[in-house]
């Protein structure tokens, strides 16, 4: 049976319709909603996201933000606020950065998975446990991402070990994409780039890890 028979999946690799622009002016940092595309800018955004949650205060705020409903305006504003508090993380004197909520949130999720030491045992930490309350996904893309993380936790952890916008990342994602085809609703066509796919998987992995941890603790 063709792995993609249930759904059509198109992986765009680094040909992403996404651009990060940062200006080297000494003015106050202003996060702007926009897009990122070049490998260098993708890596800057990834490092910026990780730095935004590196310290304890940032981790606490990051957890609170990522626990919000990503479909709401409150979430979007919280993402911008989290970025706005992190001007010290910008390279040089950069005062402006354009980004969308998804890759910034995905970078934060990866950083939290690393700080929680979750990646070495991701399979156990995200596994389905029928004795726990059901995990609530917010949309079909999150359903797909959760399915992929649970079906291929080792491959997902290996993805997070790669440098963003690299050949190694592309190879890791191409190994994962057949799983995405299996996890989509029949007939669904998914057009996704490397940045978005990595971000969605990071958020799904972090949310599953948190859900299992909190739900298990509450049943003890």
PDB file of C-alpha atoms in Angstrom:
ATOM      1  CA  UNK A   1       0.000   0.000   0.000  1.00  0.00           C
ATOM      2  CA  UNK A   2       1.318   3.432  -0.933  1.00  0.00           C
ATOM      3  CA  UNK A   3       2.221   5.366   2.228  1.00  0.00           C
ATOM      4  CA  UNK A   4       0.605   8.481   0.756  1.00  0.00           C
ATOM      5  CA  UNK A   5      -2.563   6.808  -0.476  1.00  0.00           C
ATOM      6  CA  UNK A   6      -4.643   8.307   2.323  1.00  0.00           C
ATOM      7  CA  UNK A   7      -3.482  11.866   1.763  1.00  0.00           C
ATOM      8  CA  UNK A   8      -1.369  13.986  -0.531  1.00  0.00           C
ATOM      9  CA  UNK A   9       1.687  15.548   1.104  1.00  0.00           C
ATOM     10  CA  UNK A  10       4.014  18.067  -0.495  1.00  0.00           C
ATOM     11  CA  UNK A  11       7.228  18.855   1.372  1.00  0.00           C
ATOM     12  CA  UNK A  12       8.911  22.043   0.166  1.00  0.00           C
ATOM     13  CA  UNK A  13      12.243  21.746   1.976  1.00  0.00           C
ATOM     14  CA  UNK A  14      14.109  25.054   1.972  1.00  0.00           C
ATOM     15  CA  UNK A  15      12.040  26.522  -0.842  1.00  0.00           C
ATOM     16  CA  UNK A  16       9.987  28.296   1.771  1.00  0.00           C
ATOM     17  CA  UNK A  17       7.635  31.174   1.055  1.00  0.00           C
ATOM     18  CA  UNK A  18       8.709  32.709   4.303  1.00  0.00           C
ATOM     19  CA  UNK A  19      11.673  36.398   5.059  1.00  0.00           C
ATOM     20  CA  UNK A  20      13.144  37.615   8.278  1.00  0.00           C
ATOM     21  CA  UNK A  21      14.342  41.168   8.201  1.00  0.00           C
ATOM     22  CA  UNK A  22      16.328  42.686  11.018  1.00  0.00           C
ATOM     23  CA  UNK A  23      17.547  46.269  11.060  1.00  0.00           C
ATOM     24  CA  UNK A  24      20.703  47.339  12.854  1.00  0.00           C
ATOM     25  CA  UNK A  25      19.395  50.531  14.370  1.00  0.00           C
ATOM     26  CA  UNK A  26      19.834  51.335  18.076  1.00  0.00           C
ATOM     27  CA  UNK A  27      16.131  52.010  18.665  1.00  0.00           C
ATOM     28  CA  UNK A  28      13.849  50.040  20.948  1.00  0.00           C
ATOM     29  CA  UNK A  29      13.129  46.452  19.875  1.00  0.00           C
ATOM     30  CA  UNK A  30       9.806  46.039  18.097  1.00  0.00           C
ATOM     31  CA  UNK A  31       8.657  42.545  17.080  1.00  0.00           C
ATOM     32  CA  UNK A  32       6.764  42.706  13.783  1.00  0.00           C
ATOM     33  CA  UNK A  33       4.598  40.034  12.243  1.00  0.00           C
ATOM     34  CA  UNK A  34       6.148  38.847   9.013  1.00  0.00           C
ATOM     35  CA  UNK A  35       7.892  35.989   7.290  1.00  0.00           C
ATOM     36  CA  UNK A  36      11.375  34.412   7.279  1.00  0.00           C
ATOM     37  CA  UNK A  37      13.038  32.638   4.356  1.00  0.00           C
ATOM     38  CA  UNK A  38      16.833  32.661   4.162  1.00  0.00           C
ATOM     39  CA  UNK A  39      18.770  29.941   6.049  1.00  0.00           C
ATOM     40  CA  UNK A  40      20.650  32.608   8.027  1.00  0.00           C
ATOM     41  CA  UNK A  41      17.471  34.362   9.135  1.00  0.00           C
ATOM     42  CA  UNK A  42      15.752  31.096  10.005  1.00  0.00           C
ATOM     43  CA  UNK A  43      18.698  30.213  12.262  1.00  0.00           C
ATOM     44  CA  UNK A  44      18.673  33.672  13.845  1.00  0.00           C
ATOM     45  CA  UNK A  45      14.965  33.310  14.629  1.00  0.00           C
ATOM     46  CA  UNK A  46      15.512  29.819  16.048  1.00  0.00           C
ATOM     47  CA  UNK A  47      18.318  31.048  18.314  1.00  0.00           C
ATOM     48  CA  UNK A  48      16.242  34.072  19.307  1.00  0.00           C
ATOM     49  CA  UNK A  49      13.307  31.826  20.283  1.00  0.00           C
ATOM     50  CA  UNK A  50      15.559  29.597  22.396  1.00  0.00           C
ATOM     51  CA  UNK A  51      17.139  32.592  24.110  1.00  0.00           C
ATOM     52  CA  UNK A  52      13.684  33.942  24.948  1.00  0.00           C
ATOM     53  CA  UNK A  53      13.099  30.945  27.252  1.00  0.00           C
ATOM     54  CA  UNK A  54      16.651  30.274  28.414  1.00  0.00           C
ATOM     55  CA  UNK A  55      16.352  31.698  31.931  1.00  0.00           C
ATOM     56  CA  UNK A  56      13.909  30.559  34.605  1.00  0.00           C
ATOM     57  CA  UNK A  57      11.641  33.588  34.249  1.00  0.00           C
ATOM     58  CA  UNK A  58      11.593  33.147  30.487  1.00  0.00           C
ATOM     59  CA  UNK A  59      10.852  29.426  30.813  1.00  0.00           C
ATOM     60  CA  UNK A  60       7.898  30.102  33.091  1.00  0.00           C
ATOM     61  CA  UNK A  61       6.475  32.702  30.727  1.00  0.00           C
ATOM     62  CA  UNK A  62       7.193  30.491  27.739  1.00  0.00           C
ATOM     63  CA  UNK A  63       5.291  27.586  29.265  1.00  0.00           C
ATOM     64  CA  UNK A  64       2.335  29.841  30.021  1.00  0.00           C
ATOM     65  CA  UNK A  65       2.257  31.192  26.478  1.00  0.00           C
ATOM     66  CA  UNK A  66       2.535  27.784  24.786  1.00  0.00           C
ATOM     67  CA  UNK A  67      -0.229  26.410  27.000  1.00  0.00           C
ATOM     68  CA  UNK A  68      -2.667  28.965  25.531  1.00  0.00           C
ATOM     69  CA  UNK A  69      -5.111  28.257  22.708  1.00  0.00           C
ATOM     70  CA  UNK A  70      -3.078  29.078  19.557  1.00  0.00           C
ATOM     71  CA  UNK A  71      -6.229  29.952  17.606  1.00  0.00           C
ATOM     72  CA  UNK A  72      -6.946  33.039  19.737  1.00  0.00           C
ATOM     73  CA  UNK A  73      -5.927  36.683  19.467  1.00  0.00           C
ATOM     74  CA  UNK A  74      -4.730  36.509  23.090  1.00  0.00           C
ATOM     75  CA  UNK A  75      -2.168  33.907  22.059  1.00  0.00           C
ATOM     76  CA  UNK A  76      -0.902  36.056  19.190  1.00  0.00           C
ATOM     77  CA  UNK A  77      -0.496  39.034  21.494  1.00  0.00           C
ATOM     78  CA  UNK A  78       1.245  36.900  24.126  1.00  0.00           C
ATOM     79  CA  UNK A  79       3.732  35.654  21.515  1.00  0.00           C
ATOM     80  CA  UNK A  80       4.538  39.241  20.509  1.00  0.00           C
ATOM     81  CA  UNK A  81       4.890  40.245  24.159  1.00  0.00           C
ATOM     82  CA  UNK A  82       7.242  37.327  24.857  1.00  0.00           C
ATOM     83  CA  UNK A  83       9.411  38.401  21.941  1.00  0.00           C
ATOM     84  CA  UNK A  84       9.288  42.034  22.995  1.00  0.00           C
ATOM     85  CA  UNK A  85      10.719  41.173  26.407  1.00  0.00           C
ATOM     86  CA  UNK A  86      13.698  39.454  24.776  1.00  0.00           C
ATOM     87  CA  UNK A  87      15.558  42.300  23.088  1.00  0.00           C
ATOM     88  CA  UNK A  88      18.797  41.165  24.762  1.00  0.00           C
ATOM     89  CA  UNK A  89      18.619  38.038  22.594  1.00  0.00           C
ATOM     90  CA  UNK A  90      18.973  39.886  19.293  1.00  0.00           C
ATOM     91  CA  UNK A  91      22.362  39.789  17.563  1.00  0.00           C
ATOM     92  CA  UNK A  92      24.214  43.108  17.416  1.00  0.00           C
ATOM     93  CA  UNK A  93      22.009  46.153  17.745  1.00  0.00           C
ATOM     94  CA  UNK A  94      19.083  44.672  15.868  1.00  0.00           C
ATOM     95  CA  UNK A  95      15.914  46.449  16.868  1.00  0.00           C
ATOM     96  CA  UNK A  96      13.348  44.914  14.527  1.00  0.00           C
ATOM     97  CA  UNK A  97      12.556  41.380  13.534  1.00  0.00           C
ATOM     98  CA  UNK A  98       9.763  40.041  11.391  1.00  0.00           C
ATOM     99  CA  UNK A  99       8.355  36.628  12.243  1.00  0.00           C
ATOM    100  CA  UNK A 100       5.153  34.674  12.523  1.00  0.00           C
ATOM    101  CA  UNK A 101       3.889  33.154  15.742  1.00  0.00           C
ATOM    102  CA  UNK A 102       4.379  29.531  14.605  1.00  0.00           C
ATOM    103  CA  UNK A 103       8.194  29.416  14.127  1.00  0.00           C
ATOM    104  CA  UNK A 104       8.827  31.553  17.203  1.00  0.00           C
ATOM    105  CA  UNK A 105       6.591  29.313  19.317  1.00  0.00           C
ATOM    106  CA  UNK A 106       8.155  26.204  17.778  1.00  0.00           C
ATOM    107  CA  UNK A 107      11.622  27.429  18.709  1.00  0.00           C
ATOM    108  CA  UNK A 108      10.466  28.049  22.277  1.00  0.00           C
ATOM    109  CA  UNK A 109       8.953  24.560  22.416  1.00  0.00           C
ATOM    110  CA  UNK A 110      12.231  22.984  21.281  1.00  0.00           C
ATOM    111  CA  UNK A 111      14.149  24.957  23.893  1.00  0.00           C
ATOM    112  CA  UNK A 112      11.769  23.787  26.617  1.00  0.00           C
ATOM    113  CA  UNK A 113      12.071  20.159  25.499  1.00  0.00           C
ATOM    114  CA  UNK A 114      15.841  20.492  25.760  1.00  0.00           C
ATOM    115  CA  UNK A 115      15.756  22.202  29.168  1.00  0.00           C
ATOM    116  CA  UNK A 116      13.354  19.534  30.481  1.00  0.00           C
ATOM    117  CA  UNK A 117      15.665  16.780  29.145  1.00  0.00           C
ATOM    118  CA  UNK A 118      12.717  15.285  27.283  1.00  0.00           C
ATOM    119  CA  UNK A 119      14.336  14.401  23.959  1.00  0.00           C
ATOM    120  CA  UNK A 120      16.394  11.468  25.200  1.00  0.00           C
ATOM    121  CA  UNK A 121      13.229   9.625  26.241  1.00  0.00           C
ATOM    122  CA  UNK A 122      10.674  11.259  23.959  1.00  0.00           C
ATOM    123  CA  UNK A 123       8.863   8.034  23.069  1.00  0.00           C
ATOM    124  CA  UNK A 124       7.925   7.331  26.695  1.00  0.00           C
ATOM    125  CA  UNK A 125       7.095  10.967  27.419  1.00  0.00           C
ATOM    126  CA  UNK A 126       4.630  11.401  24.559  1.00  0.00           C
ATOM    127  CA  UNK A 127       3.138   7.900  24.425  1.00  0.00           C
ATOM    128  CA  UNK A 128      -0.629   7.453  24.469  1.00  0.00           C
ATOM    129  CA  UNK A 129      -1.882   6.324  27.868  1.00  0.00           C
ATOM    130  CA  UNK A 130      -5.559   5.275  27.883  1.00  0.00           C
ATOM    131  CA  UNK A 131      -5.756   5.812  31.645  1.00  0.00           C
ATOM    132  CA  UNK A 132      -5.093   9.560  31.258  1.00  0.00           C
ATOM    133  CA  UNK A 133      -7.589  12.223  30.143  1.00  0.00           C
ATOM    134  CA  UNK A 134      -7.774  12.674  26.373  1.00  0.00           C
ATOM    135  CA  UNK A 135      -5.361  15.119  24.771  1.00  0.00           C
ATOM    136  CA  UNK A 136      -7.191  18.038  23.154  1.00  0.00           C
ATOM    137  CA  UNK A 137      -5.910  19.156  19.754  1.00  0.00           C
ATOM    138  CA  UNK A 138      -6.962  22.573  18.466  1.00  0.00           C
ATOM    139  CA  UNK A 139      -7.172  21.822  14.731  1.00  0.00           C
ATOM    140  CA  UNK A 140      -6.484  19.162  12.109  1.00  0.00           C
ATOM    141  CA  UNK A 141      -2.852  20.192  11.674  1.00  0.00           C
ATOM    142  CA  UNK A 142      -2.248  19.665  15.368  1.00  0.00           C
ATOM    143  CA  UNK A 143      -4.004  16.300  15.170  1.00  0.00           C
ATOM    144  CA  UNK A 144      -1.600  15.361  12.369  1.00  0.00           C
ATOM    145  CA  UNK A 145       1.428  16.655  14.296  1.00  0.00           C
ATOM    146  CA  UNK A 146       0.475  14.754  17.447  1.00  0.00           C
ATOM    147  CA  UNK A 147      -0.015  11.597  15.393  1.00  0.00           C
ATOM    148  CA  UNK A 148       3.438  11.976  13.801  1.00  0.00           C
ATOM    149  CA  UNK A 149       5.170  12.616  17.127  1.00  0.00           C
ATOM    150  CA  UNK A 150       3.606   9.530  18.681  1.00  0.00           C
ATOM    151  CA  UNK A 151       4.239   7.361  15.613  1.00  0.00           C
ATOM    152  CA  UNK A 152       7.869   8.400  15.092  1.00  0.00           C
ATOM    153  CA  UNK A 153       9.288   9.910  18.303  1.00  0.00           C
ATOM    154  CA  UNK A 154      12.827   8.807  17.522  1.00  0.00           C
ATOM    155  CA  UNK A 155      12.780  10.468  14.110  1.00  0.00           C
ATOM    156  CA  UNK A 156      11.262  13.614  15.597  1.00  0.00           C
ATOM    157  CA  UNK A 157      13.934  13.804  18.303  1.00  0.00           C
ATOM    158  CA  UNK A 158      16.578  13.327  15.603  1.00  0.00           C
ATOM    159  CA  UNK A 159      15.058  16.229  13.666  1.00  0.00           C
ATOM    160  CA  UNK A 160      15.471  18.540  16.666  1.00  0.00           C
ATOM    161  CA  UNK A 161      19.155  17.601  16.825  1.00  0.00           C
ATOM    162  CA  UNK A 162      19.750  19.112  13.376  1.00  0.00           C
ATOM    163  CA  UNK A 163      20.594  22.696  12.541  1.00  0.00           C
ATOM    164  CA  UNK A 164      17.585  24.588  11.145  1.00  0.00           C
ATOM    165  CA  UNK A 165      17.652  25.230   7.383  1.00  0.00           C
ATOM    166  CA  UNK A 166      20.342  22.603   6.762  1.00  0.00           C
ATOM    167  CA  UNK A 167      20.731  19.522   4.569  1.00  0.00           C
ATOM    168  CA  UNK A 168      20.566  17.393   7.713  1.00  0.00           C
ATOM    169  CA  UNK A 169      17.230  18.954   8.658  1.00  0.00           C
ATOM    170  CA  UNK A 170      15.874  18.332   5.161  1.00  0.00           C
ATOM    171  CA  UNK A 171      16.949  14.680   5.322  1.00  0.00           C
ATOM    172  CA  UNK A 172      15.338  14.243   8.739  1.00  0.00           C
ATOM    173  CA  UNK A 173      12.101  15.823   7.551  1.00  0.00           C
ATOM    174  CA  UNK A 174      11.954  13.722   4.411  1.00  0.00           C
ATOM    175  CA  UNK A 175      12.191  10.623   6.593  1.00  0.00           C
ATOM    176  CA  UNK A 176       9.255  11.888   8.650  1.00  0.00           C
ATOM    177  CA  UNK A 177       6.920  13.056   5.865  1.00  0.00           C
ATOM    178  CA  UNK A 178       5.482   9.612   4.997  1.00  0.00           C
ATOM    179  CA  UNK A 179       4.201   9.500   8.580  1.00  0.00           C
ATOM    180  CA  UNK A 180       2.454  12.819   7.997  1.00  0.00           C
ATOM    181  CA  UNK A 181       0.697  11.339   4.982  1.00  0.00           C
ATOM    182  CA  UNK A 182      -0.565   8.470   7.094  1.00  0.00           C
ATOM    183  CA  UNK A 183      -1.731  10.828   9.834  1.00  0.00           C
ATOM    184  CA  UNK A 184      -3.850  13.115   7.654  1.00  0.00           C
ATOM    185  CA  UNK A 185      -7.536  12.674   6.954  1.00  0.00           C
ATOM    186  CA  UNK A 186      -8.140  10.842   3.691  1.00  0.00           C
ATOM    187  CA  UNK A 187      -8.085  13.193   0.713  1.00  0.00           C
ATOM    188  CA  UNK A 188      -6.374  16.029   2.561  1.00  0.00           C
ATOM    189  CA  UNK A 189      -3.530  17.800   0.754  1.00  0.00           C
ATOM    190  CA  UNK A 190      -0.823  19.259   2.992  1.00  0.00           C
ATOM    191  CA  UNK A 191       1.500  21.909   1.570  1.00  0.00           C
ATOM    192  CA  UNK A 192       4.152  22.573   4.186  1.00  0.00           C
ATOM    193  CA  UNK A 193       7.685  23.941   4.351  1.00  0.00           C
ATOM    194  CA  UNK A 194      10.550  22.836   6.563  1.00  0.00           C
ATOM    195  CA  UNK A 195      10.210  25.718   9.013  1.00  0.00           C
ATOM    196  CA  UNK A 196       6.505  25.172   9.590  1.00  0.00           C
ATOM    197  CA  UNK A 197       6.731  21.388   9.838  1.00  0.00           C
ATOM    198  CA  UNK A 198       9.557  21.496  12.374  1.00  0.00           C
ATOM    199  CA  UNK A 199       7.643  24.094  14.395  1.00  0.00           C
ATOM    200  CA  UNK A 200       4.405  22.102  14.384  1.00  0.00           C
ATOM    201  CA  UNK A 201       6.181  18.948  15.502  1.00  0.00           C
ATOM    202  CA  UNK A 202       8.025  20.800  18.271  1.00  0.00           C
ATOM    203  CA  UNK A 203       4.806  22.265  19.616  1.00  0.00           C
ATOM    204  CA  UNK A 204       3.032  18.909  19.443  1.00  0.00           C
ATOM    205  CA  UNK A 205       5.904  17.148  21.220  1.00  0.00           C
ATOM    206  CA  UNK A 206       6.040  19.765  23.971  1.00  0.00           C
ATOM    207  CA  UNK A 207       2.270  19.812  24.493  1.00  0.00           C
ATOM    208  CA  UNK A 208       2.118  16.006  24.629  1.00  0.00           C
ATOM    209  CA  UNK A 209       5.013  15.907  27.094  1.00  0.00           C
ATOM    210  CA  UNK A 210       3.296  18.491  29.309  1.00  0.00           C
ATOM    211  CA  UNK A 211      -0.096  16.820  29.030  1.00  0.00           C
ATOM    212  CA  UNK A 212       1.243  13.420  30.062  1.00  0.00           C
ATOM    213  CA  UNK A 213       3.323  14.880  32.888  1.00  0.00           C
ATOM    214  CA  UNK A 214       0.534  17.015  34.350  1.00  0.00           C
ATOM    215  CA  UNK A 215      -2.165  14.378  33.868  1.00  0.00           C
ATOM    216  CA  UNK A 216      -0.023  11.679  35.477  1.00  0.00           C
ATOM    217  CA  UNK A 217       0.795  13.914  38.440  1.00  0.00           C
ATOM    218  CA  UNK A 218      -2.877  14.743  38.980  1.00  0.00           C
ATOM    219  CA  UNK A 219      -3.852  11.063  39.154  1.00  0.00           C
ATOM    220  CA  UNK A 220      -1.370  10.197  41.878  1.00  0.00           C
TER     221      UNK A 220
END
